[in-house]
N, CA, C and O atoms as a DFTB+ gen file, in Angstrom:
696 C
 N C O
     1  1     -24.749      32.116      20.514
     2  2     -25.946      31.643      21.166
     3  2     -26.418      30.360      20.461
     4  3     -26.166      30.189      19.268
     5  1     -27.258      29.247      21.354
     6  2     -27.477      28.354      20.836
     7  2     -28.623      28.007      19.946
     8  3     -29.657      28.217      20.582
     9  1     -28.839      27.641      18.953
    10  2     -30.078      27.917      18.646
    11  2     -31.237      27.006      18.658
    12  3     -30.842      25.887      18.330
    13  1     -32.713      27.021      18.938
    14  2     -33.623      26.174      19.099
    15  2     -33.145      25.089      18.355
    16  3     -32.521      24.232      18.981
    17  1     -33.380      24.880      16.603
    18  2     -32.960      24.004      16.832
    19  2     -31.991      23.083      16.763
    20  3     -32.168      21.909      16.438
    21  1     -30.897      23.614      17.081
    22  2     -29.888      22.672      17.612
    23  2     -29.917      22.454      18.565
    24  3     -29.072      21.573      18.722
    25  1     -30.473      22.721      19.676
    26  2     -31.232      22.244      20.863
    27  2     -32.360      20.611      20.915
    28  3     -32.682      19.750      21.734
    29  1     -32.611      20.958      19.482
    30  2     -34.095      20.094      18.945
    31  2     -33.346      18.876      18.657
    32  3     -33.194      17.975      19.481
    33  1     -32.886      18.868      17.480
    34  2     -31.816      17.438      16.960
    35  2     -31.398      16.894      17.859
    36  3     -31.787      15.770      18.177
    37  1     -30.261      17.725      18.664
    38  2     -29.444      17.219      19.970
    39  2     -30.206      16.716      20.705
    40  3     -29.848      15.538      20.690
    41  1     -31.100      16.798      21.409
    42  2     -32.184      15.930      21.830
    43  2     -32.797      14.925      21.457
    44  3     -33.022      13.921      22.133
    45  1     -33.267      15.234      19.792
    46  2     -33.726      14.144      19.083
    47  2     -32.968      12.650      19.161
    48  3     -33.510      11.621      19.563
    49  1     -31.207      12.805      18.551
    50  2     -30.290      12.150      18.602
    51  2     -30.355      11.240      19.987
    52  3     -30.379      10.015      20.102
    53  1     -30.376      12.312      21.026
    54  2     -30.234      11.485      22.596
    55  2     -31.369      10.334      22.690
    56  3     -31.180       9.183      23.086
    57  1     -32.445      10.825      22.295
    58  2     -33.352       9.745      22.307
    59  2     -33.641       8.507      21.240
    60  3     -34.404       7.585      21.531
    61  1     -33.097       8.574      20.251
    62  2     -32.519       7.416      19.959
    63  2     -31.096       6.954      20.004
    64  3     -30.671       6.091      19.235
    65  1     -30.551       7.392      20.686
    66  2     -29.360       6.820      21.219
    67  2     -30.045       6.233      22.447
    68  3     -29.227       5.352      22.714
    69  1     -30.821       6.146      23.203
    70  2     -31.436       5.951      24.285
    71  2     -32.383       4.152      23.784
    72  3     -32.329       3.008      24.237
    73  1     -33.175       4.853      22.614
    74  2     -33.453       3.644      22.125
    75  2     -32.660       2.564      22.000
    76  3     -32.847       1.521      22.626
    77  1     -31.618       2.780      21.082
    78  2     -30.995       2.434      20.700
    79  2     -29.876       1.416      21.524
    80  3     -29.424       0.486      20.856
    81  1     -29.471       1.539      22.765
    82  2     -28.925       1.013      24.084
    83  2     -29.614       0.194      24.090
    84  3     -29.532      -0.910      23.551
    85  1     -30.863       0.909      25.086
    86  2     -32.406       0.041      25.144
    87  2     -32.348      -0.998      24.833
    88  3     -32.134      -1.854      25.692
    89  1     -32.518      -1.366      23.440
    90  2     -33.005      -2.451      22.159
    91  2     -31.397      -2.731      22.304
    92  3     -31.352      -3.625      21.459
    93  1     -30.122      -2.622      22.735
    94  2     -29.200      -3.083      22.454
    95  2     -28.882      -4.295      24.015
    96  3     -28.599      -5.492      23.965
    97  1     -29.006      -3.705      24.847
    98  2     -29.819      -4.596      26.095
    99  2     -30.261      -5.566      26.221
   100  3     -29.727      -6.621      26.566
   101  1     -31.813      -5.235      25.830
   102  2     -32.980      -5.868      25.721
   103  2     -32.096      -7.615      24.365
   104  3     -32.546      -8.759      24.406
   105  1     -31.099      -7.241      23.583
   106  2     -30.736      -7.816      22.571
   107  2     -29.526      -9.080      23.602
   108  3     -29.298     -10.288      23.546
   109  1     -29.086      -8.037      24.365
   110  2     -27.780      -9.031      25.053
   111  2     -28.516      -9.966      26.359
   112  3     -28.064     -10.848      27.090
   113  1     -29.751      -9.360      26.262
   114  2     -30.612     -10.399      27.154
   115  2     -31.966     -10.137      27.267
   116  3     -32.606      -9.163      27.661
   117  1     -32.366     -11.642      26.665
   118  2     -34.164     -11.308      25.851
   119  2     -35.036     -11.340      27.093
   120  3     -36.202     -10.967      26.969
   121  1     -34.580     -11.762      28.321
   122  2     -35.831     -11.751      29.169
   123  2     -35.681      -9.958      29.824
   124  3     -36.367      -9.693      30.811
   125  1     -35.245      -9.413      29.531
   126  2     -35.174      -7.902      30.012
   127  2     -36.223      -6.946      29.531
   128  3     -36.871      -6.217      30.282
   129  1     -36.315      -6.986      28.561
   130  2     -37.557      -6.622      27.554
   131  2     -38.861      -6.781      28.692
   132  3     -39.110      -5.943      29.559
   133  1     -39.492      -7.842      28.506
   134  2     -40.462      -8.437      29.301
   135  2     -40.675      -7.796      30.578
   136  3     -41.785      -7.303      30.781
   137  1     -39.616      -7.711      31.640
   138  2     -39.269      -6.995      33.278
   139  2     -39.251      -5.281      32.564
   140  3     -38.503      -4.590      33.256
   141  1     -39.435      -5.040      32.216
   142  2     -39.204      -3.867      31.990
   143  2     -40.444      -3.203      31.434
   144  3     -40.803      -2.076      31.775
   145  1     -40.846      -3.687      30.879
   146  2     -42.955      -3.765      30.674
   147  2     -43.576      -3.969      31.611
   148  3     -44.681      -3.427      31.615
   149  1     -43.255      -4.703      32.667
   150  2     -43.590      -5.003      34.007
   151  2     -43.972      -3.930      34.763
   152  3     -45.028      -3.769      35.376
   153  1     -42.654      -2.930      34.629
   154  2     -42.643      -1.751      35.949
   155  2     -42.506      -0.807      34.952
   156  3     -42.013       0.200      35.460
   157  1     -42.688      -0.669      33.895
   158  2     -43.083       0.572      33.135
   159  2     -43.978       1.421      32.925
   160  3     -44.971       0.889      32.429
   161  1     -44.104       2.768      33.115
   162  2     -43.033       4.117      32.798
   163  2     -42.309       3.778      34.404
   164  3     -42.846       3.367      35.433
   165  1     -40.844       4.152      34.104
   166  2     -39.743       4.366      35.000
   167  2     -39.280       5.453      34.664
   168  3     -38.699       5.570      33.585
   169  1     -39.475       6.718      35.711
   170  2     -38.679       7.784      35.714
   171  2     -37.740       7.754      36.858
   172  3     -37.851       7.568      38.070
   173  1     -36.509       8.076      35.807
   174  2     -35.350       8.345      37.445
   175  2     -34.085       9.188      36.761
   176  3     -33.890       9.265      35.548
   177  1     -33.349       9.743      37.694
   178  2     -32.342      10.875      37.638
   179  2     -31.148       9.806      37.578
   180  3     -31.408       8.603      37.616
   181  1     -30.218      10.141      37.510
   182  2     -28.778       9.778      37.780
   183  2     -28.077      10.924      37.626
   184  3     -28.038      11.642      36.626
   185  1     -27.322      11.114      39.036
   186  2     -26.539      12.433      39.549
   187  2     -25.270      11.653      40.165
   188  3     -25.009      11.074      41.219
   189  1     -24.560      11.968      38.839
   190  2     -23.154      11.488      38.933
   191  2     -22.089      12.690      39.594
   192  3     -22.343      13.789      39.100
   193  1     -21.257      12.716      40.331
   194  2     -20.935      13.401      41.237
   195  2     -19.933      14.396      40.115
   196  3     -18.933      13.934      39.564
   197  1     -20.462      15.929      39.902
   198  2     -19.304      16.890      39.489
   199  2     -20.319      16.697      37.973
   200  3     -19.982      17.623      37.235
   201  1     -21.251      15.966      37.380
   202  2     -21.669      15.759      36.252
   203  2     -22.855      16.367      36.047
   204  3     -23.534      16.177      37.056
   205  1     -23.478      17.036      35.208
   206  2     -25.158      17.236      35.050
   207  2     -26.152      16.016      35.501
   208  3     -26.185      14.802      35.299
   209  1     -26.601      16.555      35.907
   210  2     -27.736      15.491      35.867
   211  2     -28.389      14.892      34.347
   212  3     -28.511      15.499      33.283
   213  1     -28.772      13.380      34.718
   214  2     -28.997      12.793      33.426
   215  2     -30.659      12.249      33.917
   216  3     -30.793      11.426      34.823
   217  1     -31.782      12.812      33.214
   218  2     -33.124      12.083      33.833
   219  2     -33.212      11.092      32.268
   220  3     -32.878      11.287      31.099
   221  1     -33.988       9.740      33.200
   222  2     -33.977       9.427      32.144
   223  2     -35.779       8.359      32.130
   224  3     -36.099       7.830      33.194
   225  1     -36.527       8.226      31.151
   226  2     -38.015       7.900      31.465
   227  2     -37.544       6.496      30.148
   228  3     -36.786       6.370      29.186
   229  1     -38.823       5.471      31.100
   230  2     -38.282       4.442      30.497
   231  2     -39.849       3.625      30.344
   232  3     -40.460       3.037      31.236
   233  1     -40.231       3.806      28.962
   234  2     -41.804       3.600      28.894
   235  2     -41.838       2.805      27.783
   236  3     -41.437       3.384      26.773
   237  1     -42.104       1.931      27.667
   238  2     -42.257       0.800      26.268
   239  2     -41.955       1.671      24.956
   240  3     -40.749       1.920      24.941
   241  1     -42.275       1.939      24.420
   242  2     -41.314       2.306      23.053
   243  2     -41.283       4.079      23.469
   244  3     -40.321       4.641      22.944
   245  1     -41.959       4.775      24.107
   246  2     -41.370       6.249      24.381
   247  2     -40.225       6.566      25.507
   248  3     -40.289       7.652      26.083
   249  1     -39.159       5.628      25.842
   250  2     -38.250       6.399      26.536
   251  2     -37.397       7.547      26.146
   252  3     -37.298       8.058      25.031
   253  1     -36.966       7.778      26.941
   254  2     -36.370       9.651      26.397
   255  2     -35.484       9.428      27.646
   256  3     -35.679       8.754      28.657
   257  1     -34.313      10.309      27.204
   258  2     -32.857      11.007      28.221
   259  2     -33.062      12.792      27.683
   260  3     -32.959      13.494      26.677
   261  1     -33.467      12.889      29.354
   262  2     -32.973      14.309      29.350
   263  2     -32.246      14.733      29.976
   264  3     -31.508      13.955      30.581
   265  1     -32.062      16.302      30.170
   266  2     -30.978      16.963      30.834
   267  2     -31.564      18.048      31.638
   268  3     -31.087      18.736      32.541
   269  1     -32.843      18.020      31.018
   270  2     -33.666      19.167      32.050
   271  2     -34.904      18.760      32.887
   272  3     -35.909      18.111      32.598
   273  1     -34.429      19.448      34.181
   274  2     -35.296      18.150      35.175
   275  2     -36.898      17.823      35.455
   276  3     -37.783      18.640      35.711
   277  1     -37.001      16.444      35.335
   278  2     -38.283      16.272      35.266
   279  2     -38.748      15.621      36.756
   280  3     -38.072      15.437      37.768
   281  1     -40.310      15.320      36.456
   282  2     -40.674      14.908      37.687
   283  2     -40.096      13.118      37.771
   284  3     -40.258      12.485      36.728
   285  1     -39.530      12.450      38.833
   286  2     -38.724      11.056      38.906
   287  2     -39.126      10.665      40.587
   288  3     -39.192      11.239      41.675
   289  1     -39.383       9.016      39.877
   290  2     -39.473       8.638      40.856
   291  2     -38.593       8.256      41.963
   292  3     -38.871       8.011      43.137
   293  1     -37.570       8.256      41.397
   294  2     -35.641       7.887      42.496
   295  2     -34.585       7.957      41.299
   296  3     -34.489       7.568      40.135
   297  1     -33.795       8.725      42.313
   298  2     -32.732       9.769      42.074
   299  2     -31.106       8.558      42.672
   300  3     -30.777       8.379      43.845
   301  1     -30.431       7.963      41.457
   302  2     -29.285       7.501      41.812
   303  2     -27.829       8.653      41.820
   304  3     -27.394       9.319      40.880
   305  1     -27.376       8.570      43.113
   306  2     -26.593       9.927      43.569
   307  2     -24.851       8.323      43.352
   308  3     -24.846       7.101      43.203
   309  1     -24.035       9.130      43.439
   310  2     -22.671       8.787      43.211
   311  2     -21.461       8.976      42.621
   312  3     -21.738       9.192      41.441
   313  1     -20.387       9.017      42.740
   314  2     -19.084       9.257      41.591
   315  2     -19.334       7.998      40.925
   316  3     -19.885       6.973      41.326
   317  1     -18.630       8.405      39.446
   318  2     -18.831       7.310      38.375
   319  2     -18.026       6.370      38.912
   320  3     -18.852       5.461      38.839
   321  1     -16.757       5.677      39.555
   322  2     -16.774       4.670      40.251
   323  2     -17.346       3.814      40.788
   324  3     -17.313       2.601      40.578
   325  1     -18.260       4.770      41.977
   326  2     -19.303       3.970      42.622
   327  2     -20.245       3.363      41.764
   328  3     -20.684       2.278      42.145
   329  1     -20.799       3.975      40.317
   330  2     -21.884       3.534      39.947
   331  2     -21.498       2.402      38.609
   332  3     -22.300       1.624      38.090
   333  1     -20.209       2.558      38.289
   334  2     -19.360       1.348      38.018
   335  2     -19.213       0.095      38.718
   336  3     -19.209      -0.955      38.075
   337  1     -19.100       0.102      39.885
   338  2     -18.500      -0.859      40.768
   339  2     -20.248      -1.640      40.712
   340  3     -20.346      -2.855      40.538
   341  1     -21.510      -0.750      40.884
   342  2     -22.596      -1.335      41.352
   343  2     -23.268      -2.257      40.093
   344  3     -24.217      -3.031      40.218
   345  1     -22.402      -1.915      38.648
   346  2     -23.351      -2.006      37.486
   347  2     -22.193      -3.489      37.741
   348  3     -22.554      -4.658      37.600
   349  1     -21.378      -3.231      37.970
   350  2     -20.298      -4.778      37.610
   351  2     -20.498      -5.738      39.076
   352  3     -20.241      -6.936      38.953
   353  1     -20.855      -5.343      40.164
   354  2     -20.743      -6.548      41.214
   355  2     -22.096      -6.738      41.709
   356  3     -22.342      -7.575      42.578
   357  1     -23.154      -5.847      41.088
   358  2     -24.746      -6.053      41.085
   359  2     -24.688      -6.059      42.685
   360  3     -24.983      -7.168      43.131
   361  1     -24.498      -5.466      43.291
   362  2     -24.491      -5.259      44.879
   363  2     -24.867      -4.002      44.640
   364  3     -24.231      -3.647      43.647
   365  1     -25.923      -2.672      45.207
   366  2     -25.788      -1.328      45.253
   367  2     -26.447      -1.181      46.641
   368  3     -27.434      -1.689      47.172
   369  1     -25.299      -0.081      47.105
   370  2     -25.913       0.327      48.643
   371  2     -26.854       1.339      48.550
   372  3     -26.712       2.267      47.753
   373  1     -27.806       1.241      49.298
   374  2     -29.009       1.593      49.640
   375  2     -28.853       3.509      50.034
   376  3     -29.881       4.154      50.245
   377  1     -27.554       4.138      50.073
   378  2     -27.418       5.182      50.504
   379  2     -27.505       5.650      48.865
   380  3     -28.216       6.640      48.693
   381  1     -26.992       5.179      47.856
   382  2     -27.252       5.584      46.403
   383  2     -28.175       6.071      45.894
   384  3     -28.185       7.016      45.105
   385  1     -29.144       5.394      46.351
   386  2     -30.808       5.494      45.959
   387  2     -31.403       6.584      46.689
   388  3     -31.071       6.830      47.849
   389  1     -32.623       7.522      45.802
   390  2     -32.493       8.804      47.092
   391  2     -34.666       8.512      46.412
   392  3     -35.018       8.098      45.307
   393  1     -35.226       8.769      47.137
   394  2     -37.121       8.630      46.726
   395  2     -37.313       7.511      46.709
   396  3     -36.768       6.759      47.516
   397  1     -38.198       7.068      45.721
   398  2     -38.990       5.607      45.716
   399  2     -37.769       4.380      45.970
   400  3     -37.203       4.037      44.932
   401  1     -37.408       3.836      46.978
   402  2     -36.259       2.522      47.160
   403  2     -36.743       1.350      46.721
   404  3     -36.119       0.309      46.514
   405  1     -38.203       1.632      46.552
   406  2     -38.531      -0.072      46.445
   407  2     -39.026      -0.123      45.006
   408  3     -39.466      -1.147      44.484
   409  1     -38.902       1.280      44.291
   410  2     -39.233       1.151      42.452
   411  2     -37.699       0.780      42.635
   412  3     -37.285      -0.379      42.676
   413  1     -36.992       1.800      42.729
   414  2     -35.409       1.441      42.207
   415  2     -35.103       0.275      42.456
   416  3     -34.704      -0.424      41.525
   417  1     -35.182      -0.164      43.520
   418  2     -34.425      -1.743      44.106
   419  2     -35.207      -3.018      43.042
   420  3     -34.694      -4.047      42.602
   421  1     -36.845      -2.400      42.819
   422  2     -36.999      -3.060      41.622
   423  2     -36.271      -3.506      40.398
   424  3     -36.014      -4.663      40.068
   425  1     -35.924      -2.169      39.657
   426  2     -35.374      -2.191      38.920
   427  2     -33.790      -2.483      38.613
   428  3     -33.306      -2.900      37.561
   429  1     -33.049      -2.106      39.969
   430  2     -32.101      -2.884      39.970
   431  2     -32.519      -4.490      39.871
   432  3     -32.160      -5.335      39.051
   433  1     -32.859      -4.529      40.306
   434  2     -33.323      -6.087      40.604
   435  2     -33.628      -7.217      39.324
   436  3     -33.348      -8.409      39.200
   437  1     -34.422      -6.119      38.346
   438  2     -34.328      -6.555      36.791
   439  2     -33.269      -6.486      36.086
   440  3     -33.072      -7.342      35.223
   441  1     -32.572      -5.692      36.252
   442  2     -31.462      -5.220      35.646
   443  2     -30.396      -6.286      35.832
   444  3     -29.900      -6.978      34.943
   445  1     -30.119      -6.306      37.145
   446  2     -28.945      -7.506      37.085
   447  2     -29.742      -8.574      37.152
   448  3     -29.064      -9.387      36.523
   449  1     -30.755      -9.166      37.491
   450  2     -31.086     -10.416      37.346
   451  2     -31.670     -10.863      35.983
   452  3     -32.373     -11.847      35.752
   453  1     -31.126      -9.724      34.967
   454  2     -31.478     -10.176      33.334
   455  2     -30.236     -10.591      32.679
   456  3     -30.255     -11.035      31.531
   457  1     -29.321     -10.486      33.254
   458  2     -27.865     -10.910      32.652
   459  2     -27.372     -10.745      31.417
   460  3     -26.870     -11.440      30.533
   461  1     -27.786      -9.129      31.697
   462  2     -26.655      -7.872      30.670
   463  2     -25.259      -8.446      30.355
   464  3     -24.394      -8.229      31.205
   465  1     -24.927      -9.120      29.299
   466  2     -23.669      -8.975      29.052
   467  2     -23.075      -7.980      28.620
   468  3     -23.251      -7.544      27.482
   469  1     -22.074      -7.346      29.693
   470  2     -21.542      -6.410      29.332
   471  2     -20.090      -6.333      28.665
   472  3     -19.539      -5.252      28.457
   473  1     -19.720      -7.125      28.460
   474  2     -18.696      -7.796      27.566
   475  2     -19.002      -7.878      26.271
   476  3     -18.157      -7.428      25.497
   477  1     -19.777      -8.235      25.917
   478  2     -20.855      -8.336      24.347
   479  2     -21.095      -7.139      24.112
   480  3     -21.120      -7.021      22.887
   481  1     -21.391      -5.651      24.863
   482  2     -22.283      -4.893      24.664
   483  2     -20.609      -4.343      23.852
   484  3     -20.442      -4.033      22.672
   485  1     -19.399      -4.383      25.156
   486  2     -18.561      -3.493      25.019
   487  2     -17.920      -3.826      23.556
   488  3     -17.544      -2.980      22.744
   489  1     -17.877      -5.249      23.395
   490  2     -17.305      -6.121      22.766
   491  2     -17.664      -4.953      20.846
   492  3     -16.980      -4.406      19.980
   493  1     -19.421      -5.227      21.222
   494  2     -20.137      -4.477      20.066
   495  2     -20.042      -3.012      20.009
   496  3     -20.687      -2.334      19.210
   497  1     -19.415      -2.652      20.671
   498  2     -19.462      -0.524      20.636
   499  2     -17.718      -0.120      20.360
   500  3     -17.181       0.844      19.814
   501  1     -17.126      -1.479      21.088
   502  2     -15.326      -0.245      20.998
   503  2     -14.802      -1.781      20.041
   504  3     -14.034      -1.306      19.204
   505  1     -14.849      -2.938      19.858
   506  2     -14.420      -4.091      19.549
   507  2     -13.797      -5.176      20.823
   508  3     -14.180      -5.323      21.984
   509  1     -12.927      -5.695      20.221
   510  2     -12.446      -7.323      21.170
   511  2     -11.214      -7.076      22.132
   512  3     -10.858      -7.709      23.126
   513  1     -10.519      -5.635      21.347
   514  2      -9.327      -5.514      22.223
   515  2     -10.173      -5.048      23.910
   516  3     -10.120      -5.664      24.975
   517  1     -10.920      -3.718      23.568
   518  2     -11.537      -3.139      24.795
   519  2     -12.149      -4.241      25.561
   520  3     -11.840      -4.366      26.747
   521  1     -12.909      -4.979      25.061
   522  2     -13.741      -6.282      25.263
   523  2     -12.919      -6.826      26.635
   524  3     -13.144      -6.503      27.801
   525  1     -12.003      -7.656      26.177
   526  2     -10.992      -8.518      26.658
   527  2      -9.634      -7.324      27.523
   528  3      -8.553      -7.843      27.800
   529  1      -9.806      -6.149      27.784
   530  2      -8.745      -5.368      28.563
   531  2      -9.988      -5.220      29.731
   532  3      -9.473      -5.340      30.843
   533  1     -11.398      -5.005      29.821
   534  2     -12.546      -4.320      30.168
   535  2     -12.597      -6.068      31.507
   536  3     -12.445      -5.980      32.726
   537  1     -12.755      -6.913      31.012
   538  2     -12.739      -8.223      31.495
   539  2     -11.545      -8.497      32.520
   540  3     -11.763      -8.898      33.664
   541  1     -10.401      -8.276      32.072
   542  2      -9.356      -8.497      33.133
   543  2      -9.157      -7.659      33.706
   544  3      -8.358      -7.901      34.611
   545  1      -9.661      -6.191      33.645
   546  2      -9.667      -5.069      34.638
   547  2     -10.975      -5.120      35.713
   548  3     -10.935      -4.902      36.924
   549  1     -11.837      -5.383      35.104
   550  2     -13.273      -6.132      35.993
   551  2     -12.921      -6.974      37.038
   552  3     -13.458      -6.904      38.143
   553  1     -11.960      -7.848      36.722
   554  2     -12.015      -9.105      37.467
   555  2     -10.967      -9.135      38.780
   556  3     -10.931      -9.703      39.871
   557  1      -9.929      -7.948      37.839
   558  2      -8.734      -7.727      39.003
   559  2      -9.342      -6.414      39.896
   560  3      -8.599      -6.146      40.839
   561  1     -10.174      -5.808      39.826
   562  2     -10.726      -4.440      41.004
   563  2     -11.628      -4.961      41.575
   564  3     -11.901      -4.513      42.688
   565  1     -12.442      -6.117      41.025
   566  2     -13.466      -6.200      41.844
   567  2     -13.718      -7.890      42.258
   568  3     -14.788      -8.410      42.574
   569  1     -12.635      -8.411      42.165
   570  2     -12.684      -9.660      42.466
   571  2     -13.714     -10.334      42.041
   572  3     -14.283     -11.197      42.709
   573  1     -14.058      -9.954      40.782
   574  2     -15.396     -10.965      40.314
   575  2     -15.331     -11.665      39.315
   576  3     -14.648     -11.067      38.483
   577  1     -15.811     -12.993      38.790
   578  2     -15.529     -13.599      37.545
   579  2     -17.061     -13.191      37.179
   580  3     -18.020     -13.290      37.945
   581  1     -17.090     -12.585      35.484
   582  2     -17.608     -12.529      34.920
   583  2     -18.055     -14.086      33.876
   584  3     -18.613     -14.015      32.781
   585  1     -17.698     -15.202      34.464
   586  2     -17.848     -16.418      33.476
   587  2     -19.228     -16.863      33.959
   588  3     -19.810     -16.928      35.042
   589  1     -19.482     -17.129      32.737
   590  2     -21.043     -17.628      33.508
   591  2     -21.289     -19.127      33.581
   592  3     -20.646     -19.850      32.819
   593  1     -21.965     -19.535      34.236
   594  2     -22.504     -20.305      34.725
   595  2     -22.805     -22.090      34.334
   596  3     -22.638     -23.196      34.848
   597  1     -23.414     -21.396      32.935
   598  2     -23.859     -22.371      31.769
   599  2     -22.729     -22.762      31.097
   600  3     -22.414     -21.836      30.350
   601  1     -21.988     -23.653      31.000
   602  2     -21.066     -24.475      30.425
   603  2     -21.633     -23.925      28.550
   604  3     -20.976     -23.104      27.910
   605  1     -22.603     -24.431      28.134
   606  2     -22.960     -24.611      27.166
   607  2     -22.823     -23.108      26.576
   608  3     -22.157     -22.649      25.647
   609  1     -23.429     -22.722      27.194
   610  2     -23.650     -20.661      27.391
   611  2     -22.000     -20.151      26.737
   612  3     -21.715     -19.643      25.653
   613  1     -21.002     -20.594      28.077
   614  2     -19.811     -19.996      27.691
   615  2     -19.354     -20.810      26.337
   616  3     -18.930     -20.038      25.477
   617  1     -19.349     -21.466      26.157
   618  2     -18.729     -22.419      24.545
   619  2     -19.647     -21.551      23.490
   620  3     -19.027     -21.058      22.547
   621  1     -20.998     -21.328      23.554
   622  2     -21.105     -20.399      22.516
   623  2     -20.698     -19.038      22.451
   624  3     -20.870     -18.304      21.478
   625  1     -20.217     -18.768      23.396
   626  2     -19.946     -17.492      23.466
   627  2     -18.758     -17.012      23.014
   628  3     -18.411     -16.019      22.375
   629  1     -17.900     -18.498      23.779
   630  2     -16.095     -18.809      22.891
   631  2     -16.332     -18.212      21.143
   632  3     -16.133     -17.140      20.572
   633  1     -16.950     -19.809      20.660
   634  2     -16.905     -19.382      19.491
   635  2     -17.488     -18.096      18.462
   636  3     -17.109     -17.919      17.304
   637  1     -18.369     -17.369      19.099
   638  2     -18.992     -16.127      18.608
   639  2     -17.691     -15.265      18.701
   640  3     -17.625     -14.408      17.819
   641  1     -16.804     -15.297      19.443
   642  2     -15.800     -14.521      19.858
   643  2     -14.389     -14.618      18.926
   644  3     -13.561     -13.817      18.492
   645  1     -14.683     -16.536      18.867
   646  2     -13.470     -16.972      17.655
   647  2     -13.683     -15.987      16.139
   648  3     -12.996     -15.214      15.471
   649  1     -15.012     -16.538      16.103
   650  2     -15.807     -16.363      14.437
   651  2     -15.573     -14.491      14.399
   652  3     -15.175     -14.012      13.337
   653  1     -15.773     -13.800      15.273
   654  2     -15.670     -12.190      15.634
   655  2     -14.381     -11.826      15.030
   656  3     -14.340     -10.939      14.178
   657  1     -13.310     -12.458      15.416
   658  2     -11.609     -12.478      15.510
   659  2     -11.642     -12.730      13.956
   660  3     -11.484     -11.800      13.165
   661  1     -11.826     -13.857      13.607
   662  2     -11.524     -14.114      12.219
   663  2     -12.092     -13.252      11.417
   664  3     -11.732     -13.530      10.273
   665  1     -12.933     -12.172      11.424
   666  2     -13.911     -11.378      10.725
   667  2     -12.671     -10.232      10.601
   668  3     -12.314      -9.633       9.586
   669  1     -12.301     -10.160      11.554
   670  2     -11.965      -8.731      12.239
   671  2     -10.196      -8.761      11.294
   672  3      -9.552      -7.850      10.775
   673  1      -9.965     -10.037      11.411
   674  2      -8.567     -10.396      10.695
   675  2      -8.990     -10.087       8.591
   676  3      -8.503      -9.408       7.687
   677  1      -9.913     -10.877       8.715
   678  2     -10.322     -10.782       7.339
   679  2     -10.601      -9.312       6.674
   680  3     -10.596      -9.113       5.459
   681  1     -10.830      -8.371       7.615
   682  2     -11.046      -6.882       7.228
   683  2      -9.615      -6.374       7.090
   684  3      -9.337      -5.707       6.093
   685  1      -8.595      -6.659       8.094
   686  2      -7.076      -6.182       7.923
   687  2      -6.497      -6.542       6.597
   688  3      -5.951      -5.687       5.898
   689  1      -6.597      -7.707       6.261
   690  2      -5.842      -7.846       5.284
   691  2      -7.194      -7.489       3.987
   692  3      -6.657      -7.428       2.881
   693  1      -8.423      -7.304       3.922
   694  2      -8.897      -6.598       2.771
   695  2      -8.005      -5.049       2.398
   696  3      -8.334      -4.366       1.429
């Protein structure tokens, strides 16, 4: 049997792992922070198809992920594909979204129009190989270039990536 509290920690943990994303986000793109104070507290579900449900409340420094269901304002329904495909081509169909459409569509709306690098995020959680396999698998399923825009933008980004490599070499041979 499980016991309270290992019930307690395990929870504890989730919510700063929750933070922790959050502020990792908010880090890969500073105007996100800001939109997100905007329309805050955000409660919403995500019901990934065959998966528990994941609620998750999103309130200036008290957000929390739970697992046991709370009251939400819209409920994103889908197989993890679908909700892959929507986080990478920032297109999401409107059948996804199940209650409030026009909080969610909000928040989609912040979400991709804050320009999450998700290359950076991946880049920072698994390293450069996943990084750079994650990028040419992106680009070949979903016909999208992830390059952005800003000339200047991508050259710093090159070299953060060079300077990354050489770090990463310098640890092998320590």
């Amino acid at each position: 049997m499980v016991s309270l509290q290992f019930i307690l920690d395990t929870m504890i943990k989730f919510n700063k792992s929750l933070s922790k994303i959050i502020s990792d986000l908010e880090e890969s793109s500073p105007i996100l922070k800001n939109s997100l104070l905007e329309i805050s507290p955000v409660n919403f579900c995500i019901n990934i198809k065959n998966h528990q449900n994941i609620y998750i409340v999103i309130d200036r420094d008290n957000s929390n992920i739970l697992f046991e269901e709370i009251e939400h304002q819209f409920e994103i329904n889908g197989s993890l594909f679908e909700l892959l495909k929507v986080v990478i081509t920032k297109k999401i169909d409107k059948n996804v979204v199940k209650g409030d459409v026009e909080m969610a569509m909000t928040f989609f709306n912040i979400i991709f129009n804050s320009n999450i690098d998700l290359i950076y995020l991946i880049d920072k959680y698994f390293g450069s190989m996943p990084a750079v396999f994650t990028l040419a698998v992106t680009q070949r399923l979903f016909n999208t270039s992830l390059v952005y825009d800003d000339i200047e933008y991508r050259n710093i980004r090159k070299r953060l990536r060079d300077i990354s490599i050489r770090l990463d070499r310098l640890e092998v041979i320590r």
